[in-house]
mmCIF file of C-alpha atoms and ligand atoms in Angstrom:
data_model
loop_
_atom_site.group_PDB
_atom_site.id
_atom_site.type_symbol
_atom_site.label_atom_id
_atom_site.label_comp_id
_atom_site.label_asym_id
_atom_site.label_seq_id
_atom_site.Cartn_x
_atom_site.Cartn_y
_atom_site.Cartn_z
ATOM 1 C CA UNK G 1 -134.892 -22.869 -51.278
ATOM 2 C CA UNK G 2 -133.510 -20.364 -53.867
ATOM 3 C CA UNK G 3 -134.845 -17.011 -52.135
ATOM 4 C CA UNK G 4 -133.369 -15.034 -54.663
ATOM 5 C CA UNK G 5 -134.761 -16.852 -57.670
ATOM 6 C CA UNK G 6 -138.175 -16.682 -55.794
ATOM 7 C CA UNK G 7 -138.040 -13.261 -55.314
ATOM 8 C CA UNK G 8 -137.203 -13.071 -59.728
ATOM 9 C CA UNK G 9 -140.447 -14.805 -60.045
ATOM 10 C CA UNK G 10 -142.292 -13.233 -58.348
ATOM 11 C CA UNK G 11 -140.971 -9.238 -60.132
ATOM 12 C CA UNK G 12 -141.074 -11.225 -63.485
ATOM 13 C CA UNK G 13 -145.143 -11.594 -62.602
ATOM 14 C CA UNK G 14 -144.877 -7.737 -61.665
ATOM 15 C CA UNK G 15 -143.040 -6.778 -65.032
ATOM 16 C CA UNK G 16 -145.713 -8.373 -67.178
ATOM 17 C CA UNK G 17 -148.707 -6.751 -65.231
ATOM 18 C CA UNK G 18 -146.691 -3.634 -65.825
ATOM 19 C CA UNK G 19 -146.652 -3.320 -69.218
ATOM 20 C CA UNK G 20 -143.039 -4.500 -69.976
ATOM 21 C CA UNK G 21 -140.683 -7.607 -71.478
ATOM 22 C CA UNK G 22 -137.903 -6.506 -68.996
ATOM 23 C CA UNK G 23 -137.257 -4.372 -66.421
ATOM 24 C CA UNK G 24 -133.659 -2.831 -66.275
ATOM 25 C CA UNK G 25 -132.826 -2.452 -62.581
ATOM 26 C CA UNK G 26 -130.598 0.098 -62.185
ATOM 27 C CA UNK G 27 -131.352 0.253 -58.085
ATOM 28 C CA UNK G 28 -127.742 -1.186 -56.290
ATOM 29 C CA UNK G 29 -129.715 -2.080 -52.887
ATOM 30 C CA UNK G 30 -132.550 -3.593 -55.507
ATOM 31 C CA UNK G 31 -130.063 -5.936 -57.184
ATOM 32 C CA UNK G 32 -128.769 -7.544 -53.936
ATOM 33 C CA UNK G 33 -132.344 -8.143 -53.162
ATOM 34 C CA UNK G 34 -132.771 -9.999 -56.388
ATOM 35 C CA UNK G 35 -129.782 -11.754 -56.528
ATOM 36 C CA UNK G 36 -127.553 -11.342 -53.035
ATOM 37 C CA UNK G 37 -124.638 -9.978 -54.916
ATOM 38 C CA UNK G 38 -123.097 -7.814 -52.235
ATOM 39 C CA UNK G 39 -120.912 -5.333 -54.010
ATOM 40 C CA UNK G 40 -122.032 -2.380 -56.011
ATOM 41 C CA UNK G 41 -121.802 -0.768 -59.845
ATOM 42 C CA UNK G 42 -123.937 -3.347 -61.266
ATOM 43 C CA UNK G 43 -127.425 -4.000 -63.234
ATOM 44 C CA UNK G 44 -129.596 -6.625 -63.658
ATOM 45 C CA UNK G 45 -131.617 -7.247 -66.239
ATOM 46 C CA UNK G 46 -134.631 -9.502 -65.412
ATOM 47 C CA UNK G 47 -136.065 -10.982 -68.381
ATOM 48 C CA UNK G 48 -139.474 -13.491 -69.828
ATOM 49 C CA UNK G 49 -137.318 -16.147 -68.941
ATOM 50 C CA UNK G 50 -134.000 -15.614 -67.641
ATOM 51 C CA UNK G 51 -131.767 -12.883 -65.899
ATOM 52 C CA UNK G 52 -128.711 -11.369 -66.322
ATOM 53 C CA UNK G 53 -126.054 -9.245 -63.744
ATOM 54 C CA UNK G 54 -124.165 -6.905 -65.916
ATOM 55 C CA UNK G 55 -120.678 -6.609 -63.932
ATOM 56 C CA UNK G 56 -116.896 -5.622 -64.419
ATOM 57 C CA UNK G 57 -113.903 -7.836 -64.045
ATOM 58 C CA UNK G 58 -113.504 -6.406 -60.391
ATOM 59 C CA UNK G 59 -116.847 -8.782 -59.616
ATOM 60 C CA UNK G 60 -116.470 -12.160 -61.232
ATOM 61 C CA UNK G 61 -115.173 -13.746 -58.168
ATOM 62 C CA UNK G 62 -117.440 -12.601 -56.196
ATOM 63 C CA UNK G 63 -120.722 -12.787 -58.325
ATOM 64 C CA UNK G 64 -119.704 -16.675 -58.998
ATOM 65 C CA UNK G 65 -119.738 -17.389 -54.857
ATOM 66 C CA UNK G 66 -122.802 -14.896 -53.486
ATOM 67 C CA UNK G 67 -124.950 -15.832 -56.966
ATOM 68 C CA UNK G 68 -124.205 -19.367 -57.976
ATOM 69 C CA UNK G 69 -125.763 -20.056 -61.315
ATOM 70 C CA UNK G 70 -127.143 -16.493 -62.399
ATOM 71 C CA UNK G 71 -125.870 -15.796 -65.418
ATOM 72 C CA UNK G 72 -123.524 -12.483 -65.392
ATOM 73 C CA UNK G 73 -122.007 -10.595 -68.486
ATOM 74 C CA UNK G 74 -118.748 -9.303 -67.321
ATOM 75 C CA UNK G 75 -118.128 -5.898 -69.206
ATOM 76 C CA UNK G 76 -114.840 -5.863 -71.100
ATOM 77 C CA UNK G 77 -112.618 -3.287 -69.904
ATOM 78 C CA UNK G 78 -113.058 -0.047 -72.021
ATOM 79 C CA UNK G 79 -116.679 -1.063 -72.530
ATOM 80 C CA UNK G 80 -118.997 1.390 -70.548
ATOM 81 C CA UNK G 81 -122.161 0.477 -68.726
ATOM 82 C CA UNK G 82 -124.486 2.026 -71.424
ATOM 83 C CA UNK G 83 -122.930 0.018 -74.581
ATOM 84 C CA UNK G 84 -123.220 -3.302 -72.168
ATOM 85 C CA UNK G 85 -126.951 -2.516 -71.734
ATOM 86 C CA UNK G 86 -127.207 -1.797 -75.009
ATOM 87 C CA UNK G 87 -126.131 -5.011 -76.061
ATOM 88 C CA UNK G 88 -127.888 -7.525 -73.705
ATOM 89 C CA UNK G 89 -131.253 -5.317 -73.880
ATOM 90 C CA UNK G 90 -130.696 -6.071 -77.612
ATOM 91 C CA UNK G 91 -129.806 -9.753 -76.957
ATOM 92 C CA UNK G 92 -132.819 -10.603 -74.538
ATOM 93 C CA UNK G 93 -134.916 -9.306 -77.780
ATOM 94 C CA UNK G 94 -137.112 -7.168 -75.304
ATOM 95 C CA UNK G 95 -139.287 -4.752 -77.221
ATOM 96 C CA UNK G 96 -141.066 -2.731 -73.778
ATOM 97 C CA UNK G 97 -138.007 -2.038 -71.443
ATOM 98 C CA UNK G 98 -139.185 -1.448 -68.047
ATOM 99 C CA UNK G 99 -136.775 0.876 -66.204
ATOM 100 C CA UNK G 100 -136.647 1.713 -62.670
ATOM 101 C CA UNK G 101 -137.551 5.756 -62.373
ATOM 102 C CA UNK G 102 -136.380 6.002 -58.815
ATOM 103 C CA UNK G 103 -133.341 5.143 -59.524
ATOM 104 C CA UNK G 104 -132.343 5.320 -63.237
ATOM 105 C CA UNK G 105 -130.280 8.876 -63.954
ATOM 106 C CA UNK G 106 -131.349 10.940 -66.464
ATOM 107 C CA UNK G 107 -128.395 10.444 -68.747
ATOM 108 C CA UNK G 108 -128.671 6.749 -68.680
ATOM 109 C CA UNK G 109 -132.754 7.400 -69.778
ATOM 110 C CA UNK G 110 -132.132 9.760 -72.665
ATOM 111 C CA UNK G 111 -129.206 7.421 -73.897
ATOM 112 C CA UNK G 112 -130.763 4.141 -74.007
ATOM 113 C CA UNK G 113 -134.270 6.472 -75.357
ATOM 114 C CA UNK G 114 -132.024 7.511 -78.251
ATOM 115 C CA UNK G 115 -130.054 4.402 -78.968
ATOM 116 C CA UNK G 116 -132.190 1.690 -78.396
ATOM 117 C CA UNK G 117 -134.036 0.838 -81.543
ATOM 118 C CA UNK G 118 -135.670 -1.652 -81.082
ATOM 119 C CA UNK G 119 -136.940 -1.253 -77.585
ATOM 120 C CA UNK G 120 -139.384 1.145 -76.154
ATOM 121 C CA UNK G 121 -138.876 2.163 -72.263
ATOM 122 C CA UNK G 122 -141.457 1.893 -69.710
ATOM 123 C CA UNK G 123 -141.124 3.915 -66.694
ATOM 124 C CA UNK G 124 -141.889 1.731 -63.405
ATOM 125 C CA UNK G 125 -142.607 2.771 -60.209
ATOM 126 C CA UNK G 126 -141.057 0.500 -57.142
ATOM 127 C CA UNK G 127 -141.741 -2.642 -58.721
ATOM 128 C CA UNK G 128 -138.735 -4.034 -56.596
ATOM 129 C CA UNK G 129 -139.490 -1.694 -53.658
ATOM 130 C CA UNK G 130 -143.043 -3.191 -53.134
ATOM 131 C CA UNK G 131 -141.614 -6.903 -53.119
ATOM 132 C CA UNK G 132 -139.057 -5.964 -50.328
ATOM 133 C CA UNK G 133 -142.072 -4.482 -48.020
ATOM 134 C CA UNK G 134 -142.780 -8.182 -47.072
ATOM 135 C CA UNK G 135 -139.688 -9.902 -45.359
ATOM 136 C CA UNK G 136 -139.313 -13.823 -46.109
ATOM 137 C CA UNK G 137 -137.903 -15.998 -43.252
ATOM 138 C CA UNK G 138 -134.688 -15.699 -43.925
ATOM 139 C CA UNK G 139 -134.961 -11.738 -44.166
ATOM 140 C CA UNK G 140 -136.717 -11.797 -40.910
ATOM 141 C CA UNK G 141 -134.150 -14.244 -39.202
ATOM 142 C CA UNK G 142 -131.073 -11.706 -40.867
ATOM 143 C CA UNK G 143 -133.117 -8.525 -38.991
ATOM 144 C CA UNK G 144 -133.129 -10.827 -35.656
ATOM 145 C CA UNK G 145 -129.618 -11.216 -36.126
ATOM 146 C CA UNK G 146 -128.961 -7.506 -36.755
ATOM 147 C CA UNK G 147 -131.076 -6.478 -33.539
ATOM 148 C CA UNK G 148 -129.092 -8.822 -30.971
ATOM 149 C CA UNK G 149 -126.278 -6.999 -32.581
ATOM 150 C CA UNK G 150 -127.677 -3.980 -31.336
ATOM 151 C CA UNK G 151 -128.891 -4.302 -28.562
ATOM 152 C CA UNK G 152 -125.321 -6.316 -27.231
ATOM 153 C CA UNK G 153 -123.572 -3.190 -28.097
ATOM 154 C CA UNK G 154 -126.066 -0.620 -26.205
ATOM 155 C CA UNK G 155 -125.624 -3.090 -22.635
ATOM 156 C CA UNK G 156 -122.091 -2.053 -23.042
ATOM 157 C CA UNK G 157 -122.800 1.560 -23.730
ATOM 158 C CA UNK G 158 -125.147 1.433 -20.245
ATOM 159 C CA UNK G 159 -122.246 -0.271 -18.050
ATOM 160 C CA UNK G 160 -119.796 2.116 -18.868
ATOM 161 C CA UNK G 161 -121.282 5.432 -19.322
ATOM 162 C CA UNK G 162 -119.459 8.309 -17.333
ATOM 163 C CA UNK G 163 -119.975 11.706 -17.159
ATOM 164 C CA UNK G 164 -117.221 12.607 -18.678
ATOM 165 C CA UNK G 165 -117.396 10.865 -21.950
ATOM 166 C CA UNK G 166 -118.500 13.077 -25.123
ATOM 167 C CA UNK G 167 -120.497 11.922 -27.317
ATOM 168 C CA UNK G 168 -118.354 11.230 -29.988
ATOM 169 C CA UNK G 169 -116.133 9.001 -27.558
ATOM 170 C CA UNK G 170 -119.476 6.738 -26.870
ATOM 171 C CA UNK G 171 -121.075 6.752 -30.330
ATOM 172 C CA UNK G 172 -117.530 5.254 -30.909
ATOM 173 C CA UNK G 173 -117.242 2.695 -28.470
ATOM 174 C CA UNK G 174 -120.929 1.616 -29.181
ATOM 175 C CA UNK G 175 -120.216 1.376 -32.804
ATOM 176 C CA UNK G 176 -116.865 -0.863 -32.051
ATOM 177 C CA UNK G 177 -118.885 -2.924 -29.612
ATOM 178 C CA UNK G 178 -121.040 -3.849 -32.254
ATOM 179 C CA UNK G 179 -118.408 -5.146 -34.537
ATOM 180 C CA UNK G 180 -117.048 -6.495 -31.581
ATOM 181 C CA UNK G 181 -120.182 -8.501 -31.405
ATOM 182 C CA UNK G 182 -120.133 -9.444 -35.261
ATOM 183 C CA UNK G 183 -121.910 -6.438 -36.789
ATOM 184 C CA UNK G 184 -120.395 -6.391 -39.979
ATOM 185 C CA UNK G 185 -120.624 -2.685 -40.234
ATOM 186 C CA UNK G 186 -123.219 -0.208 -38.673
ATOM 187 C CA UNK G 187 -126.642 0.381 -39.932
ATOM 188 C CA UNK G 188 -126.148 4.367 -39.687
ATOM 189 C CA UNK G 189 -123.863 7.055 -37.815
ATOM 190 C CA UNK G 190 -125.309 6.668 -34.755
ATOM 191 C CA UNK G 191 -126.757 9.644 -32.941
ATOM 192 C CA UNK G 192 -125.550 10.013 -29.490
ATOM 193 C CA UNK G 193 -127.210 13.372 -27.900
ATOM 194 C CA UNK G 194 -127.086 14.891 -24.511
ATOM 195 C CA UNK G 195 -129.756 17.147 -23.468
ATOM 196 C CA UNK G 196 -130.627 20.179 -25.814
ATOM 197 C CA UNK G 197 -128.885 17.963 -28.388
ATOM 198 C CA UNK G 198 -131.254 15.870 -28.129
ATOM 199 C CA UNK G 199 -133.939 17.673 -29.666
ATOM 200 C CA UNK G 200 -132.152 17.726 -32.601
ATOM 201 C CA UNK G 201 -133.506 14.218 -34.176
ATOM 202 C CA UNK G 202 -131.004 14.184 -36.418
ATOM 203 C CA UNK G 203 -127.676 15.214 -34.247
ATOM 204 C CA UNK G 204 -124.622 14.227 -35.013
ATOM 205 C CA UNK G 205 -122.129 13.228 -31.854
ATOM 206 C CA UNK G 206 -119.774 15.873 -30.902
ATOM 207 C CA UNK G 207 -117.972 17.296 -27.490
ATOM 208 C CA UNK G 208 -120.743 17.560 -25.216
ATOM 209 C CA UNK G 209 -120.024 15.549 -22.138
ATOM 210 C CA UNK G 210 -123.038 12.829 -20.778
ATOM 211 C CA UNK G 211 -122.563 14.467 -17.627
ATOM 212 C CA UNK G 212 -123.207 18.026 -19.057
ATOM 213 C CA UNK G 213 -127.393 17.149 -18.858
ATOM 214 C CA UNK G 214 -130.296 14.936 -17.111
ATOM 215 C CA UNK G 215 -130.754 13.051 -20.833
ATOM 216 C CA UNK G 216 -128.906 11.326 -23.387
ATOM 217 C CA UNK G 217 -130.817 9.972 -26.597
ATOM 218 C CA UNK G 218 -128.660 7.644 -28.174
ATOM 219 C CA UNK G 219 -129.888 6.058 -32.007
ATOM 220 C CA UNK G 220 -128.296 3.444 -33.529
ATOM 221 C CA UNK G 221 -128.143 0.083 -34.968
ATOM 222 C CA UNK G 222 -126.123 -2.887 -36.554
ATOM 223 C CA UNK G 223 -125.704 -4.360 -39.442
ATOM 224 C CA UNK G 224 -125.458 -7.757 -39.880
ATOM 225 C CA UNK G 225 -124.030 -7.921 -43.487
ATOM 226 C CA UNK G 226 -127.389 -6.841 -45.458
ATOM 227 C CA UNK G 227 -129.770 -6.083 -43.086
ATOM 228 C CA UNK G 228 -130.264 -3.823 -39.709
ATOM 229 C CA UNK G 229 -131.661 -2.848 -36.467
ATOM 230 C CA UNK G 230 -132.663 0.682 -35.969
ATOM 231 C CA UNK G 231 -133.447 1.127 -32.282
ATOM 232 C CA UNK G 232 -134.117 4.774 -30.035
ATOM 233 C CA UNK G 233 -133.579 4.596 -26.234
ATOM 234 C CA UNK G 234 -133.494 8.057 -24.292
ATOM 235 C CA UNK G 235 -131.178 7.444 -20.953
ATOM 236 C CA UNK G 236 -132.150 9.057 -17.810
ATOM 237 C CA UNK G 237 -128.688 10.351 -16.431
ATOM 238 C CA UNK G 238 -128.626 13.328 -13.983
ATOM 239 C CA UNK G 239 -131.635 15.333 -11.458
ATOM 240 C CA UNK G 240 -134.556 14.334 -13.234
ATOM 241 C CA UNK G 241 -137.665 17.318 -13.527
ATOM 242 C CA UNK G 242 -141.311 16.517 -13.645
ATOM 243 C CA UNK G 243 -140.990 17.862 -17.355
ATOM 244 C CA UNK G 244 -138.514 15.458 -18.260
ATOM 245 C CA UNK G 245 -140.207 12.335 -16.953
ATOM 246 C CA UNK G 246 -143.867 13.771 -18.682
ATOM 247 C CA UNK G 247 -141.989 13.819 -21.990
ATOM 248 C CA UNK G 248 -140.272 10.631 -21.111
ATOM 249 C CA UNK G 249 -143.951 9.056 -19.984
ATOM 250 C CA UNK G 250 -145.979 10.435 -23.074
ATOM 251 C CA UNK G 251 -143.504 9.338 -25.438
ATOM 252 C CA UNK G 252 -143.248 5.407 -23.451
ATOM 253 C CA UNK G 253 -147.105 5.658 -23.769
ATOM 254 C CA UNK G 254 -147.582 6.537 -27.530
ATOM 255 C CA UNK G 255 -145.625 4.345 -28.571
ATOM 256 C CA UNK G 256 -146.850 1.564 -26.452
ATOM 257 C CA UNK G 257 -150.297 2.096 -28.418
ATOM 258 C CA UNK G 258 -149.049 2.850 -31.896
ATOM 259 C CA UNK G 259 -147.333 -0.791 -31.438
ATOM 260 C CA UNK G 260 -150.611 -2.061 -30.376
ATOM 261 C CA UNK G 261 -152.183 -0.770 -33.644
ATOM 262 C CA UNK G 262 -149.205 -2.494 -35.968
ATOM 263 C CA UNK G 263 -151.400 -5.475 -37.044
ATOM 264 C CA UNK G 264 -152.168 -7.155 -40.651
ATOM 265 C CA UNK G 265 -154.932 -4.779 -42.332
ATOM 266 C CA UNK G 266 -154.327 -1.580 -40.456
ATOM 267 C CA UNK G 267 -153.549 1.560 -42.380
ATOM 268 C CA UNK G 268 -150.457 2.731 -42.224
ATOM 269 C CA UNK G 269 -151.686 6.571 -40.911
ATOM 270 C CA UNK G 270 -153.742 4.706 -38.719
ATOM 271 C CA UNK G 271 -151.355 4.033 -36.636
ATOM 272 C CA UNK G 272 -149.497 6.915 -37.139
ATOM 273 C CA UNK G 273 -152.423 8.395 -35.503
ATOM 274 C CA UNK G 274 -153.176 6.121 -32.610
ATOM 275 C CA UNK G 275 -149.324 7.532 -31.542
ATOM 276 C CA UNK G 276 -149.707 10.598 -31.918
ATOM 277 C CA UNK G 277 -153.362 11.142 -30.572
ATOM 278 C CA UNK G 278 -151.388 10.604 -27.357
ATOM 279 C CA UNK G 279 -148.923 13.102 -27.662
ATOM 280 C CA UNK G 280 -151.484 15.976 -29.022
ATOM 281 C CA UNK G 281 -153.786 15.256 -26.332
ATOM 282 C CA UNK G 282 -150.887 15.606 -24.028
ATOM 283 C CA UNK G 283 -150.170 19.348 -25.798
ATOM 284 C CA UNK G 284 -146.862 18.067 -27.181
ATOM 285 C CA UNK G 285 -148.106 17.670 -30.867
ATOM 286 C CA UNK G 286 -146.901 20.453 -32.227
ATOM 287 C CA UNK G 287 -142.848 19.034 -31.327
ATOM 288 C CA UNK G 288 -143.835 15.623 -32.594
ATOM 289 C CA UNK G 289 -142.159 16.951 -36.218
ATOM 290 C CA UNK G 290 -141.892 13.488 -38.128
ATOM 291 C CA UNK G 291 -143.321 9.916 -38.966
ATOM 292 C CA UNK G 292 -144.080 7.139 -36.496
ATOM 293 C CA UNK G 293 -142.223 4.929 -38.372
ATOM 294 C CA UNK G 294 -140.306 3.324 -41.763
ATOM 295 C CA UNK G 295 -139.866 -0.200 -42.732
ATOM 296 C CA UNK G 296 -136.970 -1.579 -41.966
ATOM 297 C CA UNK G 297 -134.439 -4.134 -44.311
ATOM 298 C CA UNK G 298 -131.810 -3.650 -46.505
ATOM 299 C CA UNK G 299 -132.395 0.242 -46.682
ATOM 300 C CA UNK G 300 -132.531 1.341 -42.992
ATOM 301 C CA UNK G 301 -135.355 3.488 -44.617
ATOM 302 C CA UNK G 302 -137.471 2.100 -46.511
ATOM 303 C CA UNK G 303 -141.259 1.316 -47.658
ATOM 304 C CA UNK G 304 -144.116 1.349 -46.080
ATOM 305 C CA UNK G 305 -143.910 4.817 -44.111
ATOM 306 C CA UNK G 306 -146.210 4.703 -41.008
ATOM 307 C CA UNK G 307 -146.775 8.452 -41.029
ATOM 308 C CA UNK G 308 -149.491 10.952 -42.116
ATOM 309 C CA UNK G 309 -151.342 10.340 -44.963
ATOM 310 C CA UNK G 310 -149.705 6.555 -46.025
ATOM 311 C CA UNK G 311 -152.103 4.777 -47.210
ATOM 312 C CA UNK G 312 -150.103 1.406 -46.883
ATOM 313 C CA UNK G 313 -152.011 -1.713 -45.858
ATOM 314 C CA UNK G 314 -150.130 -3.639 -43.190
ATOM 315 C CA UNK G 315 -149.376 -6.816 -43.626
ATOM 316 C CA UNK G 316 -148.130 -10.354 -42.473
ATOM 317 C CA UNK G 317 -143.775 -9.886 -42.950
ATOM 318 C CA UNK G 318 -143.550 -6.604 -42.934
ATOM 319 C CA UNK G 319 -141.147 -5.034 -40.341
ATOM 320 C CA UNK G 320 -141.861 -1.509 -39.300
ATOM 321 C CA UNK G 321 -140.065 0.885 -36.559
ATOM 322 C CA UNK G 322 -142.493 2.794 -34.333
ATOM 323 C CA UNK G 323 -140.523 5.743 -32.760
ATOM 324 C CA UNK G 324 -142.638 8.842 -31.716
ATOM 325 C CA UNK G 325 -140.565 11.642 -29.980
ATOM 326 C CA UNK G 326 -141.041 15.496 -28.557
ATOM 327 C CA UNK G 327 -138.372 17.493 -29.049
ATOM 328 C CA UNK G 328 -138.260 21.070 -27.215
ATOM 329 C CA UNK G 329 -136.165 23.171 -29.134
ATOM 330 C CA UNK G 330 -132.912 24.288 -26.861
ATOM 331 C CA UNK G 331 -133.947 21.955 -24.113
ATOM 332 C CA UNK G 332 -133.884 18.515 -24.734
ATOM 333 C CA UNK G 333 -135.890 15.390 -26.626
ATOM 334 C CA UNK G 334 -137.199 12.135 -25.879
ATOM 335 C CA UNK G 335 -137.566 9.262 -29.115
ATOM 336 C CA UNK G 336 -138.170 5.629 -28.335
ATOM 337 C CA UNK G 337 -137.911 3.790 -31.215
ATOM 338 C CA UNK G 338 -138.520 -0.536 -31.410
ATOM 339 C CA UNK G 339 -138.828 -2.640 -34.599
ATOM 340 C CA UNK G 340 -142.072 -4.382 -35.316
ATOM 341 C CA UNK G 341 -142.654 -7.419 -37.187
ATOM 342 C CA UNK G 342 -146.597 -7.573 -38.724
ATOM 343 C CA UNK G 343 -147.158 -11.244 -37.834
ATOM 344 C CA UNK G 344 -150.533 -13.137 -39.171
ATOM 345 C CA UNK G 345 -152.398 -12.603 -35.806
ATOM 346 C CA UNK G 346 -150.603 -9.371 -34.909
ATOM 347 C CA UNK G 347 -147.559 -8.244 -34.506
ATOM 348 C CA UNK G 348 -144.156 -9.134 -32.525
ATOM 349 C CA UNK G 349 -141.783 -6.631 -30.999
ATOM 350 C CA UNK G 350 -138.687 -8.141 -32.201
ATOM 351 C CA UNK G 351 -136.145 -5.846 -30.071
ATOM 352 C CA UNK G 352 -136.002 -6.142 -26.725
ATOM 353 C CA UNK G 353 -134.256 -3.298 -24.912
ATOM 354 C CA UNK G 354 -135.327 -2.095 -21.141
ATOM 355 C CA UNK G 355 -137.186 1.090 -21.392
ATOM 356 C CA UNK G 356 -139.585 1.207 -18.782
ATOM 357 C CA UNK G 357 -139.506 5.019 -17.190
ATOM 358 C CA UNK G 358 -137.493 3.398 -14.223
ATOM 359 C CA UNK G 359 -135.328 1.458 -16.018
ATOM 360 C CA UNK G 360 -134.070 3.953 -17.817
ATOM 361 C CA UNK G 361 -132.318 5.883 -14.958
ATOM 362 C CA UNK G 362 -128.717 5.337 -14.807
ATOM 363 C CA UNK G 363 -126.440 5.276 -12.148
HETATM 364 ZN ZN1 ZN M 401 -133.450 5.118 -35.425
HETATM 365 ZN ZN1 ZN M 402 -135.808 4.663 -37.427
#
């Protein structure tokens, strides 16, 4: 089955109800959705009745073996991106252009505005980005693949830690695990934080040692060629306090429920909520600073967002991460993060990483 072609009838039925002939997607991670073209600097122009990838020479190969029988206008050299719009917009005879707002620049807008005739532009709003919130089977098997990836690479993290590794040296060693394993790149820079690091939720790895703290959060995933895993474990690693293993409990707890609340028809703040009841009522709320959760597939961020105020309606194929955390500001921070598949009945926990209280203590 021709996913790709699918997935072009299916926006084509989105164009129309939008208002427009075409849409002009100008989104990179968009048009490997659409098409699987792997490689960047290129459009696609979805017509009534047929689609085009506007390319340069650098692509031909490449567009002929990942998107057998699309049809693709390579752009002669010296021609720019704007005149080869210009032309197959005027070709495909499309009188409403639909345009992609998120992603379209400015320049581009106010050129083809001014230049194009014959065509009027539409402004859309994640046309594309909607269709990609429900994962076919082949999407879902790709994020499978990308988990096992990650979670391979992290047992090889937990055998070897020592305390005198930095961070940097294991967010390094876990990333070449990975593509070890087969990742074909990583999903993200992974964050590897000891201790008061770890309250950072965004930290980047640098010279603390493992041994220099009681906790290490480490965040990180693979890649599988398009899509990722995206997986939070905290590591339990020297003297652990009563504070520490509260955190460590509250967190293990809300997200145990805010996974029990991922099922088709739930609200996305819903479940937002059901997590983080559990860590108000447990007077961390006010250092639980972000969202529950994203969805998860070729972006490592993208739509729905399980926080406050989403009003996204779950549903069957969509694959969300749940990852509440506390972070204390100069003392440490706890995040465990899994990735959820919405199945008809429920939902599936499609990682599968130890993270029981005890089974996170090392050594
Ligand atoms: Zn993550
Ligand atoms: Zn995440």
């Amino acid at each position: 089955m021709d996913y790709h072609l699918s997935r072009r009838d299916k926006l084509r039925r989105a164009v129309k109800k939008a208002g427009a002939d075409a849409l002009l997607v100008t989104s990179f991670t968009n048009v490997t959705y659409l098409t699987g073209f792997s490689g960047d600097d290129s459009f696609l122009l979805v017509g009534r009745d047929n689609d085009v990838i506007l390319s340069d020479g650098r692509y031909t190969t490449q567009l002929e073996e990942e998107c057998p029988g699309l049809e693709m206008y390579i752009r002669p050299g010296g021609q720019g991106m704007f005149d080869a719009v210009a032309k197959i917009v005027g070709k495909m005879k499309a009188g409403r252009l639909g345009v992609e707002s998120q992603s379209m620049t400015v320049s581009l807008y106010n050129r083809l505005d001014k230049d194009l005739a014959k065509a009027a532009l539409v402004p859309t709003d994640g046309l594309v980005e909607n269709l990609r919130e429900i994962k076919d089977k082949g999407e879902i098997a790709a994020t499978r693949r990308a988990i096992e990836l990650t979670e391979r690479g992290f047992a090889v993290l937990r055998a070897t830690l020592r305390p005198e590794k930095t961070e940097k040296q294991v967010a390094d060693e876990l990333e070449y695990q990975m593509r070890q394993f087969g990742a074909k790149s990583i999903a993200f820079p992974s964050i590897v934080a000891v201790g008061p690091r770890a309250a950072l939720p965004h930290a980047t790895p640098g010279d603390s040692q493992i041994g220099d703290s009681n906790h290490l959060l480490v965040d990180w995933g693979a890649n599988e060629g398009q899509y990722n895993g995206d997986l939070t474990r905290v590591l339990l690693t020297g003297k652990i306090s009563p504070k520490l293993e509260r955190m460590y409990r509250v967190v293990l707890e809300a997200q145990r429920q805010g996974i029990e609340a991922v099922r088709p028809g739930a609200v996305a703040e819903d479940v937002d909520r059901v997590a983080r009841k559990v860590i108000d009522e447990a007077g961390f709320g006010r250092y639980f600073g972000h969202g529950l959760g994203h969805g998860l597939g070729l972006d490592v961020h993208e739509s729905p967002r399980l926080g406050v105020s989403s009003k996204t309606v779950l549903k069957p194929g969509m694959i969300v991460t749940v990852e509440p955390g506390i972070y204390l500001p100069g003392w440490g921070g706890v995040r465990i993060e899994d990735d959820v598949l919405v199945t008809r009945s429920g939902h599936e926990v499609l990682s599968d990483v130890p993270k029981s209280f005890e089974e996170s203590i090392v050594g």
